Amino acid sequence: MKVIIAAVLFVVLVVVVLLVMSTSPVVAVNPAVKSIGIGTPVTATITDPHGVRRVTAYVEQNGARFPLFDESAPSHRLFWSRHQPPRSVTFEAGKNKAPNLKEGKARVVLEAVSNDLRGSSNAAAFDVDVVLTPPRVVPDGFQHYINQGGMELATFTTSGSWSEAGVKVGKYTFRSFPLPGKGPDERFSMFGYPWDLPADVTPLVYARNLAGTEATGHFWFKLFPKKFRVRDFPIDDALMEKLVTSVDPTGQIAPGPDLLSRFLKINGELRQKNNQQMSDLRFKTEEKILWNGPFIHYGKEEANFADVRNYIYHGKKVDQQVHLGFDLSDVQNAPVNAANDGRVVWASDLGIYGNCIVLDHGYAVQSIYGHLRQIDVKAGDMVKKGQKMGIAGQTGLAGGVHVHFSMQIDGVQTNPREWWDEHWIHDRILSKLAPEAAGGSHSSSAAPASPRPRRTAAKKRAAAH
């Protein structure tokens, strides 16, 4: 009898322990979904140390419930089973799964059941907009001539349900803005054909709605492929010491005793970070033209846009980076003048670019001035073409006095040479963006010029970046 009582007590104890050790699953949807359409993917992560017995999802609308997903796993009741990692599930939500779904408000519910004795459940629910009307986009009928590494402007018309529109060129996406004087569905996008894309990429206009449904359109274009220079750039301990000390005097950015490793970290990782910081400035733009006429060409060209540099140390290639701009030199203590009218969106240190100024010229067209010794403007200032903004120097990753000058279109750096040419600006931009500002002419069928800007005499100076 005592044995039976002991056995019963043991079983009761085990059951109590199992119940106490039971857990509830944690359900999280990431990324968040705010709209669903014809078929919108939803990804959820369910965390439970005992695993998940069942996962179900459904959408509710106007009192009706439509199933979206249902998946079960073999049951395991013991709490001492192997600890289970978080489980990820992806399912489709939308009219493909729920044919009776209507446009409007709805609610998606995701439920999970723990795979232990208690079988506790938990749920995540979120409101969504059901968007079923597809977007549409119709490109212009212009002829678009594009230099590889350069940029162009396309116009198009959107309709249907859309929330985002622009131009896609390979992995790059460029925003659009309303055409001046037109309605919100008449759009334009200034876009680049980046230097690092192959010559067989087809630019597309696109429109996308909140549910992720996308429409694209082809426009006529001709690409002029360019071959960018590849150059060896010798470095030695003395130059690396100078550059590393200039960028990271305290050793916090690239710590360690090995000089070459520190230089490579700055030249690679920090360069990538600084370029991203610069790209993010595209959101600080005004939706109007701030520039006036061609951009000023400063000094003598010492390095070109998209120069590929092989860094050679003791006869061995240790790194390769791309120089996304022009190195323009002048005399010592030369003033650095604004290339055109604009608003200052950055005026501070920017890693490898040293003391750096970035001007916004409207519609996400921005010019960049790096390695300054002195900055005389601040973020928010309006400047005029030719206005002194600072003094040239060799701060950052620079081996001699010069200005690193570059331009970016919606955060993608492109060849500034086009913007030094008044004829190019007239034909490629103003004739399509604002015909009245361009004198009513439209000569976009002409191939883009490749101007040779005036060079000023200057002492040649080495540039390290």
XYZ file of C-alpha atoms in Angstrom:
465
model
C 0.000 0.000 0.000
C 2.813 2.380 0.893
C 4.462 1.568 -2.409
C 1.263 2.436 -4.294
C 0.845 5.682 -2.384
C 4.486 6.580 -3.032
C 4.078 5.835 -6.720
C 0.946 7.977 -6.929
C 2.661 10.801 -5.097
C 5.620 10.523 -7.465
C 3.379 10.689 -10.503
C 1.499 13.660 -9.046
C 4.830 15.363 -8.300
C 6.047 14.754 -11.844
C 2.836 16.143 -13.306
C 3.021 19.210 -11.051
C 6.643 19.784 -12.033
C 5.807 19.374 -15.712
C 2.973 21.854 -15.379
C 5.149 24.308 -13.484
C 7.922 23.977 -16.066
C 5.519 24.501 -18.967
C 5.943 27.733 -20.880
C 3.987 29.966 -23.211
C 5.357 30.714 -26.683
C 6.397 34.245 -27.609
C 5.188 35.301 -31.051
C 6.785 38.202 -32.953
C 6.223 39.409 -36.522
C 9.321 40.941 -38.116
C 9.368 42.973 -40.239
C 6.076 44.556 -39.277
C 3.296 44.241 -41.850
C 0.926 47.180 -42.222
C -0.743 46.283 -45.521
C -1.641 43.120 -47.384
C -2.687 42.694 -50.992
C -2.964 39.874 -53.468
C -0.252 37.874 -51.747
C 1.871 39.572 -49.080
C 4.533 37.549 -47.251
C 4.410 37.567 -43.446
C 7.372 36.278 -41.428
C 7.036 35.417 -37.753
C 9.405 34.086 -35.099
C 8.051 31.836 -32.325
C 10.257 31.383 -29.272
C 9.599 28.528 -26.838
C 12.273 26.370 -25.155
C 10.033 23.285 -25.469
C 9.277 23.844 -29.114
C 6.026 24.592 -30.899
C 3.233 22.075 -31.361
C 1.049 24.092 -33.737
C 1.092 27.401 -35.586
C -2.020 28.879 -37.195
C -2.775 32.215 -38.835
C -5.948 33.799 -40.110
C -7.281 37.179 -41.209
C -10.453 38.737 -39.784
C -12.597 41.243 -41.656
C -16.155 42.414 -41.017
C -16.831 39.537 -38.608
C -15.563 36.841 -40.992
C -12.441 34.753 -40.465
C -10.282 33.453 -43.325
C -7.538 30.855 -42.670
C -4.050 31.650 -43.945
C -1.688 29.090 -42.420
C -1.859 25.906 -40.317
C 1.113 23.709 -39.441
C 1.539 21.095 -36.694
C 4.521 19.210 -35.282
C 4.767 15.892 -33.395
C 3.843 16.289 -29.728
C 6.532 16.171 -26.995
C 5.208 16.368 -23.446
C 8.405 16.191 -21.362
C 9.982 19.414 -20.164
C 13.454 17.882 -20.208
C 13.420 17.410 -23.952
C 16.178 19.176 -25.857
C 15.981 22.980 -25.728
C 14.424 24.151 -28.995
C 15.727 27.177 -30.915
C 13.340 29.908 -32.087
C 11.240 28.842 -35.028
C 10.658 31.013 -38.088
C 7.573 30.642 -40.291
C 6.640 32.534 -43.450
C 3.188 32.474 -44.977
C 1.228 34.440 -47.531
C -1.568 36.813 -46.513
C -3.947 38.296 -49.035
C -6.620 37.600 -51.579
C -4.785 34.566 -52.960
C -5.457 32.833 -49.632
C -8.730 34.573 -48.802
C -10.722 35.149 -52.027
C -13.545 36.953 -50.188
C -11.204 39.589 -48.754
C -12.207 43.169 -49.617
C -10.295 46.428 -49.701
C -10.348 48.187 -46.348
C -9.359 47.403 -42.780
C -8.599 43.886 -41.514
C -6.756 42.109 -38.732
C -4.190 39.317 -39.011
C -3.910 36.907 -36.077
C -1.059 34.450 -35.550
C -1.380 31.779 -32.829
C 1.204 29.302 -31.496
C 0.822 26.362 -29.062
C 3.718 25.264 -26.854
C 4.901 21.673 -27.232
C 4.856 20.722 -23.537
C 2.398 19.192 -21.058
C 0.232 22.248 -20.568
C 0.178 23.182 -24.248
C -0.155 26.891 -23.520
C -0.920 29.149 -26.441
C -0.128 32.719 -27.296
C -1.040 35.016 -30.153
C 0.100 38.120 -32.004
C -2.504 40.251 -33.770
C -2.041 43.349 -35.886
C -4.254 45.607 -37.956
C -3.628 45.905 -41.690
C -4.948 47.773 -44.687
C -6.106 45.507 -47.486
C -4.909 47.034 -50.770
C -6.079 45.181 -53.861
C -5.989 47.815 -56.613
C -2.659 47.348 -58.428
C -0.313 50.234 -59.211
C 0.317 51.284 -62.795
C 3.165 53.292 -64.315
C 3.626 54.689 -67.828
C 7.121 55.980 -68.764
C 7.798 58.968 -70.984
C 8.582 58.706 -74.697
C 11.872 60.611 -74.575
C 15.228 59.298 -75.753
C 17.526 58.832 -72.764
C 21.283 58.824 -73.303
C 23.252 57.771 -70.234
C 26.972 57.763 -69.495
C 28.064 54.880 -67.306
C 28.867 56.489 -63.966
C 26.665 59.439 -64.902
C 22.993 60.257 -64.527
C 19.787 61.012 -66.417
C 16.215 62.136 -65.772
C 13.056 60.209 -66.638
C 9.442 61.285 -66.313
C 6.431 59.005 -65.933
C 2.793 58.841 -64.920
C 1.466 56.712 -62.063
C -2.084 55.546 -61.429
C -3.978 52.949 -59.427
C -2.983 52.331 -55.827
C 0.659 53.289 -55.232
C 2.754 54.613 -52.382
C 6.267 54.642 -53.841
C 7.586 55.308 -57.339
C 10.893 55.987 -59.028
C 13.584 54.372 -61.164
C 15.425 51.121 -60.515
C 18.852 50.464 -61.999
C 20.033 47.025 -60.963
C 20.431 46.995 -57.177
C 20.008 50.786 -56.938
C 16.698 52.597 -56.403
C 16.087 56.303 -56.987
C 13.121 58.219 -55.605
C 10.749 60.335 -57.643
C 9.222 63.762 -57.080
C 6.113 65.480 -58.495
C 6.786 67.314 -61.748
C 6.704 71.066 -61.046
C 3.288 72.468 -61.840
C 1.713 69.018 -62.290
C -0.369 66.737 -60.120
C 1.066 64.130 -57.734
C 0.786 61.344 -60.336
C 3.025 63.164 -62.852
C 6.497 62.255 -61.613
C 10.176 62.552 -62.438
C 13.237 60.790 -61.164
C 16.872 61.775 -61.488
C 18.795 58.531 -61.472
C 22.350 57.359 -61.914
C 23.812 54.475 -63.861
C 26.446 53.603 -61.227
C 30.002 52.918 -62.296
C 30.021 49.392 -60.759
C 27.102 47.989 -62.785
C 27.670 45.935 -65.941
C 26.687 47.515 -69.229
C 23.681 45.235 -69.763
C 21.455 46.487 -66.923
C 18.101 47.917 -68.019
C 16.773 50.905 -66.038
C 13.054 50.675 -65.196
C 10.442 53.051 -63.874
C 8.399 51.453 -61.106
C 5.437 52.064 -58.834
C 4.715 50.011 -55.712
C 1.755 49.995 -53.332
C 1.696 49.482 -49.576
C 0.976 45.783 -49.989
C 4.187 45.300 -51.967
C 2.598 44.881 -55.403
C 4.844 46.465 -58.016
C 4.436 47.621 -61.615
C 7.364 48.467 -63.895
C 7.795 50.114 -67.265
C 10.559 50.279 -69.874
C 11.738 53.510 -71.444
C 14.026 54.131 -74.392
C 17.672 54.506 -73.414
C 21.165 54.167 -74.795
C 24.121 53.579 -72.505
C 27.619 54.852 -73.233
C 29.904 52.356 -71.447
C 33.006 53.790 -69.792
C 36.277 52.168 -68.861
C 37.488 53.439 -65.518
C 41.161 53.680 -64.655
C 42.914 51.076 -62.550
C 46.039 52.414 -60.875
C 48.621 51.120 -58.433
C 48.975 53.281 -55.348
C 52.213 52.621 -53.410
C 52.061 53.068 -49.630
C 54.858 52.859 -47.078
C 55.057 53.028 -43.302
C 55.623 56.786 -43.245
C 52.542 57.507 -45.377
C 50.383 55.057 -43.433
C 51.505 56.577 -40.132
C 50.548 60.032 -41.393
C 47.150 58.932 -42.684
C 46.211 56.753 -39.712
C 47.222 59.469 -37.256
C 45.199 62.040 -39.188
C 42.005 59.963 -39.143
C 42.390 58.101 -35.838
C 44.857 59.909 -33.536
C 43.530 58.231 -30.366
C 43.341 54.695 -31.782
C 39.647 54.291 -31.009
C 38.468 53.731 -34.588
C 41.113 51.197 -35.549
C 42.925 50.058 -32.383
C 45.967 47.804 -32.253
C 49.728 47.949 -32.667
C 49.846 46.787 -36.304
C 50.006 49.844 -38.572
C 48.967 48.045 -41.770
C 45.906 46.472 -40.114
C 44.836 49.850 -38.773
C 45.227 51.459 -42.188
C 43.253 48.697 -43.920
C 40.428 49.005 -41.388
C 40.219 52.754 -41.966
C 40.584 52.471 -45.733
C 37.928 49.755 -45.936
C 35.427 49.591 -43.072
C 35.507 53.289 -42.195
C 35.278 54.250 -45.884
C 32.141 52.129 -46.233
C 30.624 53.648 -43.088
C 31.402 57.218 -44.185
C 29.959 56.633 -47.652
C 26.768 55.357 -46.035
C 26.627 58.435 -43.786
C 26.999 60.579 -46.872
C 24.335 58.618 -48.736
C 21.879 59.056 -45.857
C 22.064 62.823 -46.326
C 19.829 62.354 -49.403
C 16.836 62.624 -47.090
C 17.873 66.191 -46.229
C 16.761 67.704 -49.495
C 14.325 70.307 -50.747
C 11.776 69.498 -53.424
C 12.750 72.375 -55.689
C 15.715 73.508 -57.785
C 18.224 75.421 -55.682
C 21.097 75.385 -58.170
C 21.631 78.040 -60.823
C 23.408 77.208 -64.071
C 26.503 74.984 -64.362
C 28.514 73.962 -61.316
C 31.918 75.571 -60.762
C 34.995 73.492 -61.544
C 37.608 74.068 -58.854
C 41.354 73.672 -59.461
C 43.333 71.022 -61.308
C 42.237 67.406 -61.629
C 44.645 65.067 -59.848
C 42.412 61.989 -59.576
C 39.289 61.042 -61.493
C 35.871 59.723 -60.642
C 35.753 55.924 -60.139
C 39.518 55.441 -60.213
C 40.161 51.898 -58.996
C 43.190 51.960 -56.709
C 45.367 48.973 -55.896
C 47.256 49.738 -52.695
C 50.792 48.298 -52.942
C 52.838 47.697 -49.783
C 56.333 46.201 -50.045
C 55.579 45.156 -53.615
C 52.363 43.323 -52.676
C 48.745 44.337 -53.263
C 47.126 44.683 -49.811
C 43.880 46.481 -50.660
C 41.678 47.795 -53.461
C 39.258 50.706 -53.156
C 37.365 52.965 -55.546
C 37.767 56.738 -55.498
C 34.274 58.169 -55.995
C 35.067 61.742 -56.929
C 37.702 64.119 -58.276
C 40.749 65.292 -56.374
C 41.060 68.961 -57.286
C 44.172 70.870 -56.245
C 45.053 74.534 -56.071
C 47.571 76.675 -54.235
C 48.184 76.402 -50.504
C 45.478 78.017 -48.358
C 43.141 78.288 -51.341
C 39.493 79.073 -50.548
C 36.925 76.343 -51.156
C 33.927 77.885 -52.879
C 30.412 76.536 -53.298
C 30.047 74.942 -56.725
C 26.472 76.212 -56.887
C 23.648 77.666 -54.816
C 22.444 75.335 -52.102
C 21.846 74.576 -48.447
C 24.513 73.139 -46.145
C 23.408 69.730 -44.822
C 26.785 68.669 -43.390
C 29.710 70.750 -42.125
C 31.879 68.654 -39.836
C 34.371 65.798 -39.691
C 33.463 62.772 -41.816
C 36.145 60.159 -41.230
C 38.256 59.519 -44.315
C 36.944 62.751 -45.883
C 38.226 64.811 -42.950
C 36.563 68.187 -42.542
C 33.734 67.875 -45.041
C 30.898 70.001 -46.398
C 27.850 68.619 -48.212
C 25.500 70.983 -50.043
C 21.957 70.131 -51.069
C 20.928 71.655 -54.401
C 17.356 70.350 -54.407
C 15.684 67.156 -55.567
C 18.412 65.034 -53.867
C 21.245 66.532 -55.964
C 24.134 67.130 -53.556
C 27.784 68.204 -53.857
C 30.602 67.072 -51.545
C 33.810 68.873 -50.490
C 36.342 66.877 -48.472
C 39.724 67.313 -46.699
C 39.199 70.965 -45.759
C 41.570 72.576 -43.279
C 38.893 75.021 -42.168
C 35.075 75.135 -42.385
C 33.353 78.540 -42.346
C 29.710 77.450 -42.725
C 27.315 75.409 -40.625
C 24.452 73.021 -41.331
C 21.345 74.925 -42.393
C 23.181 77.831 -44.022
C 22.137 78.911 -47.506
C 25.152 79.593 -49.748
C 25.539 81.168 -53.174
C 27.568 79.885 -56.087
C 31.196 80.939 -55.623
C 30.768 81.747 -51.923
C 33.788 80.869 -49.762
C 32.912 78.003 -47.417
C 36.340 77.149 -46.038
C 39.999 76.550 -46.829
C 41.527 73.562 -48.635
C 43.600 71.187 -46.554
C 44.651 67.578 -46.083
C 42.467 66.361 -43.235
C 41.186 62.803 -43.276
C 42.734 60.251 -45.620
C 44.670 62.763 -47.729
C 48.392 62.786 -48.464
C 48.490 66.378 -49.752
C 46.481 69.582 -49.959
C 43.482 69.209 -52.276
C 39.681 69.117 -52.286
C 37.850 65.861 -52.804
C 34.864 66.924 -54.927
C 31.993 64.609 -55.694
C 28.276 64.690 -56.401
C 25.527 62.276 -55.449
C 22.083 61.696 -56.875
C 19.699 60.415 -54.212
C 22.647 59.127 -52.221
C 24.504 57.440 -55.115
C 27.770 59.124 -56.100
C 27.981 59.916 -59.811
C 30.431 61.640 -62.137
C 30.441 65.411 -61.417
C 31.774 66.203 -64.886
C 28.281 66.355 -66.357
C 27.236 69.065 -63.900
C 30.147 71.284 -64.999
C 28.541 71.523 -68.464
C 25.739 74.079 -68.927
C 24.643 72.469 -72.204
C 24.262 69.076 -70.502
C 22.189 70.531 -67.636
C 19.920 72.264 -70.129
C 19.374 69.206 -72.327
C 19.305 66.423 -69.770
C 17.551 68.122 -66.848
C 15.802 71.425 -67.398
C 14.274 70.600 -70.781
C 12.338 67.746 -69.137
C 11.971 69.004 -65.593
C 10.977 72.592 -66.306
C 10.721 73.392 -70.036
C 9.841 77.006 -69.315
C 13.080 77.395 -67.325
C 15.017 75.879 -70.215
C 13.638 78.318 -72.746
C 11.015 75.866 -74.001
C 13.498 73.787 -76.005
C 13.903 70.060 -75.794
C 17.001 68.527 -77.327
C 17.177 65.338 -75.310
C 17.726 63.311 -78.454
C 21.273 64.599 -78.642
C 23.998 62.434 -77.171
C 25.538 63.837 -73.981
C 28.635 65.912 -74.307
C 31.915 64.982 -72.656
C 33.309 68.418 -71.855
C 36.886 69.176 -70.930
C 36.493 71.746 -68.157
C 38.930 74.610 -67.864
C 41.940 73.718 -65.765
C 43.808 76.180 -63.614
C 47.542 75.982 -63.056
C 48.334 74.419 -59.727
C 51.044 72.517 -57.994
C 50.410 68.787 -58.159
C 49.752 67.196 -54.806
C 49.459 63.585 -53.750
C 46.050 62.280 -52.649
C 45.730 59.096 -50.677
C 42.044 58.275 -50.867
